[in-house]
Coordinates of C-alpha atoms in Angstrom, one line a residue:
Chain A
M1 CA -52.5 -78.8 20.1
T2 CA -52.1 -82.5 20.9
E3 CA -54.6 -85.1 19.6
P4 CA -57.6 -85.3 21.9
L5 CA -58.2 -88.5 23.9
V6 CA -61.8 -88.7 22.7
R7 CA -63.4 -87.2 19.6
F8 CA -67.1 -87.3 18.7
H9 CA -67.5 -86.4 15.1
E10 CA -71.0 -85.8 13.8
V11 CA -72.4 -88.5 16.1
K12 CA -76.1 -89.1 15.9
K13 CA -78.2 -91.6 17.8
R14 CA -81.7 -92.3 16.9
Y15 CA -84.3 -94.6 18.5
G16 CA -87.0 -95.3 16.0
S17 CA -87.9 -91.8 14.7
A18 CA -86.7 -90.0 17.8
F19 CA -83.2 -88.5 18.1
A20 CA -81.5 -89.0 21.4
V21 CA -78.4 -87.2 20.1
K22 CA -78.9 -85.0 17.0
S23 CA -75.4 -84.2 16.0
L24 CA -72.5 -84.1 18.4
D25 CA -69.0 -82.8 17.9
L26 CA -66.9 -82.8 20.9
D27 CA -63.2 -83.2 21.8
I28 CA -62.2 -84.4 25.2
Q29 CA -58.5 -83.8 26.2
R30 CA -56.3 -86.0 28.2
G31 CA -56.4 -85.3 31.9
E32 CA -59.5 -83.2 31.7
F33 CA -62.5 -83.2 34.0
V34 CA -65.5 -82.7 31.7
A35 CA -69.1 -82.5 32.9
L36 CA -72.0 -83.3 30.5
M37 CA -74.9 -81.4 32.0
G38 CA -78.5 -81.0 30.9
P39 CA -82.1 -81.8 31.9
S40 CA -83.3 -85.5 31.7
G41 CA -83.7 -86.6 28.1
C42 CA -81.1 -84.2 26.7
G43 CA -78.9 -87.1 25.5
K44 CA -76.1 -86.8 28.0
T45 CA -76.4 -90.4 29.3
T46 CA -76.7 -91.7 25.7
T47 CA -73.5 -89.9 24.8
L48 CA -71.7 -91.5 27.8
R49 CA -73.1 -94.9 26.9
M50 CA -71.9 -94.6 23.3
L51 CA -68.4 -93.7 24.6
A52 CA -68.5 -96.9 26.7
G53 CA -69.7 -98.9 23.8
L54 CA -73.0 -99.8 25.4
E55 CA -74.9 -98.0 22.6
Q56 CA -73.9 -97.8 19.0
P57 CA -74.1 -94.4 17.2
T58 CA -76.6 -94.4 14.3
S59 CA -74.0 -92.4 12.3
G60 CA -70.8 -90.5 12.9
T61 CA -67.6 -91.7 14.5
I62 CA -66.3 -91.9 18.0
T63 CA -62.5 -91.9 18.2
I64 CA -60.5 -92.8 21.3
N65 CA -56.7 -92.3 21.1
G66 CA -57.1 -91.8 17.3
K67 CA -58.7 -95.1 16.8
V68 CA -62.3 -95.3 15.5
M69 CA -64.3 -97.2 18.2
N70 CA -67.7 -97.6 16.6
D71 CA -67.3 -101.4 16.1
V72 CA -65.4 -102.2 19.2
P73 CA -67.7 -104.0 21.7
A74 CA -68.0 -102.6 25.2
H75 CA -65.9 -105.4 26.8
Q76 CA -62.9 -104.6 24.7
R77 CA -62.9 -100.9 25.6
D78 CA -61.0 -99.5 28.6
T79 CA -63.8 -97.1 29.6
P80 CA -65.0 -98.1 33.0
L81 CA -68.2 -96.5 34.2
V82 CA -69.4 -95.6 37.6
W83 CA -73.1 -96.2 37.4
Q84 CA -75.9 -94.2 38.9
S85 CA -77.1 -97.3 40.7
L86 CA -73.5 -98.2 41.3
A87 CA -74.3 -101.7 39.9
L88 CA -72.1 -103.5 42.5
F89 CA -72.4 -107.3 42.4
P90 CA -74.4 -108.3 45.5
F91 CA -73.2 -111.9 45.4
L92 CA -69.6 -110.9 45.6
S93 CA -67.6 -109.5 48.5
V94 CA -66.1 -106.1 48.4
V95 CA -62.7 -107.2 47.3
E96 CA -64.2 -109.6 44.7
N97 CA -66.2 -106.7 43.3
V98 CA -63.1 -104.5 43.0
E99 CA -61.0 -107.2 41.4
F100 CA -63.7 -108.1 38.8
G101 CA -62.2 -106.1 36.0
L102 CA -58.8 -107.7 36.6
R103 CA -60.3 -111.1 36.7
M104 CA -61.9 -110.5 33.3
R105 CA -58.5 -109.5 32.0
G106 CA -57.0 -112.8 33.1
I107 CA -54.8 -111.4 35.8
D108 CA -53.7 -114.2 38.2
T109 CA -55.4 -114.5 41.6
A110 CA -52.5 -113.2 43.8
D111 CA -51.7 -110.2 41.7
R112 CA -55.3 -109.1 41.3
R113 CA -56.0 -109.5 45.0
E114 CA -53.0 -107.4 45.8
R115 CA -54.0 -104.6 43.4
A116 CA -57.6 -104.7 44.6
L117 CA -56.5 -104.4 48.3
K118 CA -54.3 -101.5 47.4
W119 CA -57.2 -99.6 45.9
L120 CA -59.5 -100.4 48.8
D121 CA -56.8 -99.0 51.1
R122 CA -56.5 -95.9 48.9
M123 CA -60.3 -95.4 49.1
G124 CA -60.1 -95.6 52.9
L125 CA -61.8 -99.0 52.9
A126 CA -59.0 -101.2 54.3
G127 CA -60.4 -103.9 56.5
F128 CA -63.7 -103.9 54.6
E129 CA -62.6 -106.4 51.9
A130 CA -64.5 -109.4 53.2
R131 CA -67.8 -107.5 53.7
R132 CA -70.9 -108.0 51.7
I133 CA -72.1 -105.0 49.7
D134 CA -75.3 -104.8 51.7
Q135 CA -73.2 -104.3 54.8
L136 CA -71.8 -101.0 53.6
S137 CA -73.1 -97.5 53.9
G138 CA -73.9 -95.4 50.8
G139 CA -70.7 -93.5 50.9
Q140 CA -68.7 -96.7 51.3
R141 CA -70.5 -98.3 48.3
Q142 CA -69.6 -95.3 46.3
R143 CA -66.0 -95.7 47.0
V144 CA -66.1 -99.5 46.3
A145 CA -67.6 -98.6 42.9
L146 CA -64.8 -96.1 42.2
A147 CA -62.2 -98.6 43.2
R148 CA -63.8 -101.2 41.0
S149 CA -63.6 -98.9 38.0
L150 CA -60.1 -97.6 38.7
V151 CA -58.4 -100.8 39.5
T152 CA -57.5 -101.5 35.9
E153 CA -55.8 -98.1 35.7
P154 CA -57.8 -96.7 32.8
E155 CA -57.0 -93.6 30.8
M156 CA -60.5 -92.2 31.5
L157 CA -63.3 -92.8 33.9
L158 CA -66.9 -92.3 33.0
L159 CA -69.4 -91.3 35.7
D160 CA -73.1 -91.3 35.3
E161 CA -74.8 -89.3 38.0
P162 CA -72.9 -91.2 40.6
L163 CA -73.8 -88.9 43.5
S164 CA -77.5 -88.7 42.9
A165 CA -78.4 -91.3 45.5
L166 CA -76.4 -89.8 48.3
D167 CA -77.3 -87.4 51.2
A168 CA -76.5 -83.8 50.6
H169 CA -73.6 -83.7 53.0
L170 CA -72.1 -86.8 51.5
V171 CA -72.4 -85.3 48.0
I172 CA -70.1 -82.4 49.0
R173 CA -67.6 -84.9 50.6
M174 CA -67.6 -87.1 47.5
Q175 CA -67.1 -84.1 45.2
G176 CA -63.9 -83.5 47.1
V177 CA -62.9 -87.1 46.9
L178 CA -63.5 -87.1 43.1
T179 CA -61.7 -83.9 42.3
K180 CA -58.7 -85.0 44.4
L181 CA -58.6 -88.4 42.7
Q182 CA -58.8 -86.8 39.3
R183 CA -55.9 -84.4 40.0
E184 CA -53.8 -87.2 41.5
L185 CA -54.4 -89.7 38.8
G186 CA -54.2 -87.2 36.0
I187 CA -56.7 -89.2 34.0
T188 CA -59.8 -87.9 32.1
F189 CA -63.1 -87.8 33.9
V190 CA -66.3 -87.6 31.9
Y191 CA -69.1 -86.8 34.4
V192 CA -72.7 -86.8 33.5
T193 CA -75.1 -84.9 35.7
H194 CA -78.2 -82.8 35.8
S195 CA -76.9 -81.0 38.9
Q196 CA -75.4 -77.6 38.2
S197 CA -73.7 -77.5 41.6
E198 CA -71.9 -80.8 41.0
A199 CA -70.8 -79.8 37.5
F200 CA -69.6 -76.4 38.4
A201 CA -67.8 -77.5 41.6
M202 CA -65.7 -80.2 39.9
A203 CA -65.4 -79.8 36.1
D204 CA -62.7 -77.9 34.2
R205 CA -65.1 -77.7 31.3
V206 CA -68.9 -78.0 31.3
V207 CA -70.8 -79.2 28.2
I208 CA -74.4 -78.1 28.4
M209 CA -76.8 -80.3 26.4
G210 CA -80.4 -79.7 25.5
Q211 CA -82.6 -82.0 23.4
G212 CA -79.7 -84.0 21.9
E213 CA -77.5 -81.0 21.0
I214 CA -74.7 -79.1 22.6
E215 CA -75.9 -75.7 23.7
Q216 CA -72.6 -74.4 25.1
I217 CA -69.2 -75.6 26.1
G218 CA -67.1 -73.6 28.5
N219 CA -65.6 -73.3 31.9
P220 CA -68.1 -73.0 34.8
R221 CA -67.6 -69.2 35.1
E222 CA -68.2 -68.6 31.4
I223 CA -71.3 -70.7 31.4
F224 CA -72.6 -69.0 34.5
R225 CA -71.9 -65.5 33.6
A226 CA -72.1 -65.6 29.8
P227 CA -74.7 -68.0 28.7
K228 CA -74.8 -68.3 24.9
T229 CA -78.4 -69.3 24.4
R230 CA -81.7 -68.8 26.2
F231 CA -81.8 -72.5 27.0
V232 CA -78.5 -72.2 28.9
A233 CA -79.5 -69.0 30.6
E234 CA -82.7 -70.7 31.8
F235 CA -81.1 -74.0 32.8
V236 CA -78.1 -72.6 34.6
G237 CA -78.5 -70.5 37.7
R238 CA -81.2 -68.1 38.5
N239 CA -81.5 -65.8 35.5
N240 CA -84.0 -63.3 34.2
I241 CA -84.2 -63.0 30.5
L242 CA -85.5 -59.9 28.7
A243 CA -86.0 -59.9 24.9
G244 CA -87.0 -57.3 22.3
P245 CA -85.8 -55.0 19.6
V246 CA -83.1 -52.5 20.6
S247 CA -83.1 -49.0 19.2
G248 CA -80.8 -46.2 20.3
G249 CA -79.7 -48.0 23.4
V250 CA -83.2 -48.9 24.6
M251 CA -84.8 -52.3 24.4
T252 CA -88.5 -52.5 24.0
T253 CA -89.6 -55.5 26.1
A254 CA -93.0 -56.8 26.9
Q255 CA -92.4 -55.4 30.4
G256 CA -91.5 -51.9 29.2
P257 CA -88.5 -50.0 27.9
V258 CA -85.1 -51.0 29.3
P259 CA -81.8 -49.3 28.7
V260 CA -79.3 -51.7 27.2
A261 CA -75.7 -51.0 26.0
T262 CA -75.8 -52.9 22.7
A263 CA -76.2 -52.3 19.0
D264 CA -79.7 -51.8 17.4
G265 CA -81.6 -54.9 16.3
P266 CA -83.3 -57.8 18.1
A267 CA -81.5 -58.9 21.3
Q268 CA -81.9 -60.8 24.5
I269 CA -80.3 -59.9 27.8
V270 CA -79.7 -62.0 30.9
V271 CA -80.0 -60.3 34.3
A272 CA -78.8 -62.6 37.0
A273 CA -81.0 -62.8 40.1
D274 CA -78.2 -61.8 42.4
T275 CA -77.7 -58.5 40.5
V276 CA -81.4 -57.5 40.9
S277 CA -82.6 -55.4 43.7
L278 CA -86.2 -54.6 44.8
S279 CA -87.8 -51.4 45.9
R280 CA -91.3 -50.1 46.5
D281 CA -90.8 -46.8 44.7
R282 CA -89.5 -46.4 41.2
P283 CA -85.7 -46.0 41.3
A284 CA -84.6 -42.5 40.2
Q285 CA -82.3 -43.9 37.5
G286 CA -81.2 -47.1 35.7
P287 CA -83.4 -49.8 34.3
A288 CA -86.6 -50.6 36.1
I289 CA -89.4 -53.1 35.6
Q290 CA -92.5 -53.4 37.7
A291 CA -93.7 -56.9 38.9
A292 CA -96.0 -58.2 41.5
F293 CA -94.6 -60.2 44.4
L294 CA -95.5 -64.0 44.3
S295 CA -93.5 -65.9 46.8
E296 CA -90.1 -66.3 48.4
E297 CA -87.8 -69.3 48.7
F298 CA -85.1 -69.6 51.4
A299 CA -81.9 -70.8 49.8
G300 CA -79.5 -71.0 52.7
T301 CA -77.9 -67.6 53.3
V302 CA -80.0 -65.8 50.7
I303 CA -83.6 -65.6 49.7
I304 CA -85.0 -65.8 46.2
C305 CA -88.1 -63.7 45.6
Y306 CA -90.4 -64.7 42.7
L307 CA -92.3 -61.9 41.0
E308 CA -94.7 -61.7 38.1
A309 CA -94.8 -58.9 35.5
A310 CA -98.1 -57.7 34.0
D311 CA -97.5 -59.9 30.9
G312 CA -97.1 -63.0 33.1
T313 CA -93.3 -63.3 32.8
E314 CA -91.6 -64.5 36.0
F315 CA -88.7 -62.7 37.5
K316 CA -86.3 -63.7 40.2
A317 CA -84.5 -61.4 42.6
Q318 CA -82.0 -62.6 45.2
V319 CA -82.1 -60.6 48.5
T320 CA -80.7 -60.9 51.9
E321 CA -82.8 -61.6 55.0
A322 CA -82.3 -58.0 56.2
Q323 CA -83.5 -56.7 52.8
L324 CA -86.5 -58.9 52.9
S325 CA -87.6 -57.9 56.3
A326 CA -87.2 -54.2 55.3
L327 CA -89.4 -54.8 52.2
Q328 CA -92.2 -56.8 54.0
P329 CA -93.6 -58.0 50.7
E330 CA -97.2 -59.3 50.5
P331 CA -98.3 -61.5 47.7
G332 CA -99.7 -59.4 44.8
Q333 CA -97.9 -56.3 46.0
P334 CA -96.1 -54.4 43.2
F335 CA -92.3 -53.8 43.3
W336 CA -89.8 -52.2 41.1
L337 CA -86.9 -54.3 39.9
T338 CA -83.6 -52.6 39.0
W339 CA -80.1 -53.7 38.3
D340 CA -76.7 -52.5 37.3
A341 CA -76.9 -52.1 33.5
S342 CA -73.2 -52.8 33.2
R343 CA -73.5 -56.2 34.7
V344 CA -76.1 -57.4 32.2
H345 CA -75.1 -60.2 29.7
V346 CA -76.2 -59.7 26.1
M347 CA -77.2 -62.7 24.1
K348 CA -77.9 -62.9 20.4
A349 CA -81.7 -63.1 19.8
Chain B
M1 CA -111.9 -105.2 62.2
K2 CA -111.1 -107.4 65.2
A3 CA -114.0 -109.7 64.5
G4 CA -113.1 -109.9 60.8
D5 CA -109.6 -110.8 61.8
I6 CA -110.7 -113.7 63.9
L7 CA -113.1 -114.9 61.2
G8 CA -110.2 -114.7 58.8
R9 CA -108.1 -116.9 61.0
V10 CA -110.9 -119.4 61.5
Y11 CA -111.4 -119.6 57.7
L12 CA -107.7 -120.1 57.2
G13 CA -107.6 -122.9 59.8
A14 CA -110.6 -124.6 58.2
L15 CA -109.0 -124.4 54.8
F16 CA -105.8 -126.0 56.1
C17 CA -107.9 -128.7 57.8
F18 CA -109.8 -129.3 54.6
V19 CA -106.6 -129.6 52.5
F20 CA -104.5 -131.5 55.0
A21 CA -107.0 -133.8 56.8
P22 CA -107.0 -136.5 54.1
I23 CA -103.2 -136.5 54.0
A24 CA -102.9 -136.5 57.7
A25 CA -105.5 -139.4 57.8
S26 CA -103.4 -141.3 55.3
F27 CA -100.3 -140.7 57.4
V28 CA -102.0 -141.9 60.6
F29 CA -103.5 -145.0 59.0
S30 CA -100.2 -145.9 57.4
F31 CA -99.0 -146.7 61.0
N32 CA -102.2 -148.4 62.0
S33 CA -102.4 -152.2 62.3
D34 CA -106.0 -152.5 61.1
R35 CA -106.6 -153.6 57.6
F36 CA -109.4 -151.1 57.1
P37 CA -109.3 -147.4 58.0
T38 CA -111.7 -147.3 60.9
L39 CA -111.8 -145.8 64.4
P40 CA -110.8 -146.6 67.0
L41 CA -107.3 -147.2 65.8
G42 CA -105.5 -150.5 66.3
H43 CA -101.9 -150.6 67.5
F44 CA -98.9 -148.9 66.0
T45 CA -97.0 -150.8 63.2
T46 CA -94.5 -150.2 60.5
D47 CA -95.7 -153.4 58.8
W48 CA -97.3 -151.7 55.9
Y49 CA -94.1 -149.9 55.1
V50 CA -92.1 -153.1 55.3
R51 CA -94.6 -154.9 53.0
A52 CA -94.8 -152.1 50.5
F53 CA -91.1 -151.5 50.2
S54 CA -90.4 -155.2 49.9
R55 CA -92.2 -155.2 46.5
P56 CA -89.6 -155.2 43.8
E57 CA -92.0 -153.4 41.4
L58 CA -92.3 -150.5 43.8
W59 CA -88.5 -150.1 43.8
Q60 CA -88.6 -150.1 40.0
A61 CA -91.3 -147.4 40.1
I62 CA -89.3 -145.3 42.5
G63 CA -86.2 -145.7 40.3
N64 CA -88.3 -144.6 37.3
S65 CA -89.8 -141.7 39.3
I66 CA -86.4 -140.5 40.5
A67 CA -84.7 -140.8 37.0
V68 CA -87.6 -139.0 35.4
A69 CA -87.8 -136.3 38.0
A70 CA -84.1 -135.6 37.8
M71 CA -84.1 -135.4 34.0
T72 CA -87.2 -133.3 34.0
A73 CA -85.7 -130.9 36.6
L74 CA -82.5 -130.4 34.6
L75 CA -84.3 -130.0 31.3
S76 CA -87.2 -127.8 32.4
T77 CA -84.9 -125.6 34.5
F78 CA -82.6 -125.1 31.6
I79 CA -85.4 -124.2 29.2
G80 CA -87.2 -122.1 31.9
F81 CA -84.1 -120.1 32.7
A82 CA -83.3 -119.5 29.0
T83 CA -86.9 -118.4 28.4
A84 CA -86.9 -116.1 31.4
Y85 CA -83.5 -114.6 30.4
T86 CA -84.7 -114.0 26.8
D87 CA -87.7 -112.1 28.3
F88 CA -85.4 -110.1 30.6
R89 CA -82.8 -109.2 28.1
Y90 CA -84.6 -108.7 24.8
G91 CA -87.5 -106.7 23.6
F92 CA -89.1 -108.0 20.5
R93 CA -92.3 -107.7 18.6
F94 CA -94.3 -110.8 19.6
K95 CA -93.1 -110.9 23.2
P96 CA -96.6 -111.1 24.7
A97 CA -97.4 -114.1 22.5
Y98 CA -94.0 -115.6 23.3
L99 CA -94.7 -115.3 27.1
A100 CA -98.3 -116.5 26.7
L101 CA -97.1 -119.6 24.9
A102 CA -94.4 -120.2 27.5
L103 CA -97.0 -120.1 30.3
L104 CA -99.7 -122.1 28.4
P105 CA -99.1 -125.7 29.5
P106 CA -100.5 -125.4 33.1
T107 CA -103.8 -124.1 31.7
M108 CA -104.4 -127.2 29.6
P109 CA -106.6 -129.9 31.1
L110 CA -104.2 -132.7 32.0
V111 CA -106.3 -135.4 30.4
I112 CA -106.1 -133.6 27.1
L113 CA -102.4 -133.0 27.5
G114 CA -101.9 -136.6 28.4
L115 CA -103.9 -137.9 25.5
A116 CA -102.1 -135.6 23.1
M117 CA -98.8 -136.6 24.5
L118 CA -99.6 -140.2 24.1
A119 CA -100.7 -139.8 20.5
W120 CA -97.6 -137.7 19.6
L121 CA -95.1 -139.8 21.5
S122 CA -96.4 -143.0 19.9
Q123 CA -95.8 -141.3 16.5
L124 CA -92.2 -140.8 17.6
G125 CA -92.0 -144.3 19.0
L126 CA -91.3 -142.8 22.5
S127 CA -94.5 -143.7 24.3
G128 CA -93.9 -146.0 27.2
T129 CA -90.3 -145.0 27.5
R130 CA -88.7 -142.9 30.3
V131 CA -87.7 -140.4 27.6
G132 CA -91.3 -140.0 26.7
I133 CA -92.3 -139.3 30.3
V134 CA -89.4 -136.8 30.7
I135 CA -90.7 -135.0 27.6
A136 CA -94.2 -134.8 28.8
H137 CA -93.2 -133.7 32.3
T138 CA -90.8 -131.1 31.0
V139 CA -93.7 -129.5 29.1
L140 CA -95.6 -129.4 32.4
A141 CA -92.8 -128.2 34.6
T142 CA -91.0 -125.6 32.4
P143 CA -93.5 -122.8 33.1
F144 CA -92.8 -123.2 36.9
A145 CA -89.1 -123.0 36.4
M146 CA -89.5 -120.0 34.1
A147 CA -91.7 -118.2 36.6
I148 CA -89.1 -118.6 39.4
C149 CA -86.2 -117.5 37.2
R150 CA -88.2 -114.5 36.0
L151 CA -89.0 -113.4 39.5
R152 CA -85.3 -113.5 40.4
L153 CA -84.3 -111.7 37.2
S154 CA -86.9 -109.0 37.9
Q155 CA -85.1 -108.3 41.2
M156 CA -81.8 -107.8 39.4
D157 CA -80.6 -104.3 38.6
P158 CA -80.4 -104.5 34.8
T159 CA -77.2 -102.5 34.9
L160 CA -75.4 -105.3 36.6
E161 CA -75.0 -107.1 33.3
A162 CA -73.9 -104.0 31.5
A163 CA -71.5 -103.3 34.3
A164 CA -69.9 -106.7 33.7
W165 CA -69.5 -105.9 30.0
N166 CA -68.1 -102.5 30.9
L167 CA -65.5 -104.2 33.1
G168 CA -64.3 -106.5 30.3
A169 CA -66.7 -109.4 30.4
G170 CA -68.1 -110.7 27.0
Q171 CA -71.7 -111.9 26.7
W172 CA -71.0 -115.4 27.9
T173 CA -68.5 -114.4 30.6
A174 CA -71.1 -112.0 32.0
M175 CA -73.6 -114.8 31.9
R176 CA -71.3 -117.1 33.8
Y177 CA -69.9 -114.6 36.4
V178 CA -72.9 -112.3 36.9
I179 CA -76.3 -113.6 35.7
L180 CA -75.9 -117.2 36.8
P181 CA -74.4 -116.4 40.3
F182 CA -77.2 -113.9 40.8
C183 CA -79.9 -116.4 39.8
A184 CA -78.3 -119.4 41.6
P185 CA -80.9 -119.5 44.4
A186 CA -83.7 -119.4 41.8
I187 CA -82.1 -122.0 39.7
V188 CA -81.7 -124.5 42.6
S189 CA -85.2 -123.6 43.7
A190 CA -86.5 -124.3 40.2
L191 CA -84.7 -127.6 40.2
C192 CA -86.4 -128.6 43.4
L193 CA -89.9 -127.5 42.3
T194 CA -89.8 -129.0 38.9
A195 CA -88.5 -132.3 40.4
A196 CA -91.5 -132.2 42.7
V197 CA -93.9 -131.5 39.9
S198 CA -92.6 -134.5 38.0
F199 CA -92.5 -136.7 41.1
D200 CA -96.1 -136.0 42.0
E201 CA -97.6 -136.0 38.5
F202 CA -100.0 -138.8 37.8
I203 CA -102.4 -138.1 34.9
V204 CA -100.0 -137.5 32.1
A205 CA -97.6 -140.1 33.4
W206 CA -100.5 -142.6 33.4
F207 CA -101.1 -141.9 29.7
V208 CA -97.5 -142.1 28.5
S209 CA -95.6 -144.3 31.0
G210 CA -96.7 -147.7 29.7
L211 CA -94.7 -150.4 31.5
N212 CA -92.2 -147.9 32.9
R213 CA -94.6 -146.9 35.7
T214 CA -93.8 -144.0 38.0
V215 CA -94.8 -144.2 41.7
P216 CA -98.2 -142.3 41.4
V217 CA -99.2 -144.6 38.5
M218 CA -98.3 -147.6 40.5
I219 CA -100.3 -146.4 43.4
L220 CA -103.4 -146.4 41.2
E221 CA -102.7 -149.9 40.1
I222 CA -102.4 -151.2 43.6
L223 CA -105.6 -149.2 44.4
Q224 CA -107.5 -150.8 41.5
G225 CA -106.6 -154.3 42.9
N226 CA -107.7 -153.8 46.5
V227 CA -107.7 -151.2 49.3
D228 CA -104.5 -151.8 51.1
P229 CA -102.9 -149.7 53.8
Q230 CA -99.7 -150.1 51.8
I231 CA -101.1 -147.2 49.8
N232 CA -101.0 -145.0 52.8
A233 CA -97.4 -145.9 53.4
I234 CA -96.4 -145.2 49.9
G235 CA -98.5 -142.1 49.8
T236 CA -96.8 -140.8 52.9
V237 CA -93.4 -141.3 51.4
V238 CA -94.3 -139.6 48.2
F239 CA -96.0 -136.7 50.0
L240 CA -92.9 -136.2 52.3
T241 CA -90.6 -136.3 49.3
S242 CA -92.5 -133.7 47.3
M243 CA -93.1 -131.5 50.3
S244 CA -89.4 -131.5 51.1
L245 CA -88.6 -130.4 47.6
V246 CA -91.3 -127.7 47.6
I247 CA -90.3 -126.4 51.0
A248 CA -86.6 -126.3 49.9
A249 CA -87.7 -124.4 46.8
Q250 CA -89.7 -121.8 48.8
F251 CA -86.9 -121.5 51.4
L252 CA -84.4 -120.6 48.7
I253 CA -86.6 -118.0 47.1
F254 CA -87.6 -116.3 50.3
R255 CA -84.3 -116.4 52.1
R256 CA -82.7 -114.5 49.2
R257 CA -85.4 -112.0 48.8
H258 CA -85.1 -111.2 52.5
H259 CA -81.4 -110.5 52.0
D260 CA -81.7 -108.1 49.1

């Protein structure tokens, strides 16, 4: 295995007595699209800022290309960042924004202008070079920000929730632009987001962070179908989690006994909402849990039903519109939840 | 609601009359041929201007005022910007105290400030010199410059500076290529306003100016001798100068804010 482009080794970041990052070990390979995902305050942005040199780790080392970067100031690193706010310079024209990085590197005027124009052209912004930033649409600004970061031809690009300010339809388009760019350039993208759809749509590898620690690293499919921890199962997707001791293939949960194909001892299982079906009568076989209907949520082509078991645990079931109209659920009405026991994912307790 | 609206407008009108009537009167009588400000008016004349501006000591005072205002503007804008930037960029333990101290001078009674300045500048051997007046005026004007720069910095996305570092600019380069261009309208505005503060200022200047009289100090001296419409002429010129500076300052602040 070749040397990774970036290595975080036991990196900790503390603000006063609070840990933003508790202990981070992470390798990022050349040409990889990595997403750091987690809820706000999980340390993902701090991790990115440490990589860019905008924050110093309290302890541990960050290595880029085999060189320890801890004491290298931000402006001497080649780690351009696309900011959540984009941070375009309002007093400069579009092309002056794009060539800023080259100007700081002392590239002469004619050369940097040519390279900046080439990038604007590539981003579909030819003819916009003399505009002011406030004369551009959100999507155009986004592309100016990308051009500004890529004009120096870096080995990696850092992105901090760059799509969070865009309209939904633009987000999908920009996701396409970003993945295509990354493939074409063959450089490393490190993408911070709290959005599961963005991370799963683009990344080769997703790093799930929670409270300053890595919870799981894997490709989107692994993380979605085989969450390692309860945190990941709850954060990713619409999952139901059941826990309890298993004995003889039956798990004793707070909602009643459930057949599980795992060894004896304490366990947790993840039942994805899209594998759950609802019925009024107790199903003849298979696992079954009773819960009262709470509400429904339209999620495009499917509907998510929320139910509450007798002990207060919330369950989610994904149904189609036809199934919902057949069930005619009323709030408070009891239903039976069942699922295919073979499609359950077992986690360590 | 409607009635209150009208009442509000009337009140505003009255307020403007109250503030501007004396200035307007001074303006009108500066062109009036009569020796004393009485109605009905005499005929139109620019005689008082000609007489006032043929006094060599007035030109000397104007020279003093302009030199002092220019130096004060540069110095207080520099200090004001630096103070505002420190506040913008750094968090530190005694920041509220630091800010309170920076904003303190306008709350001091001018007589006390003037007297204190006189005592202190005499100790330094600077009382009665232009440098002494510049020091005193800089103390007075800096908080205004700081307030304007702070307002502008508060409109800045704090990530702009970090973005500049990220793109290869060191601290000073980022200051030069990002912070200063962003603050340029505020800086020019602060220069105008602090120049106006100095150009107008009378009390402190009266204490510390000695023989290097500025225009407002000279006006008082003429006034002490006799009531002369030359005062109106000089006053009108001073008023127009200050107003131009203040309006320029306001224009720069508001035009920019509108754009952003």
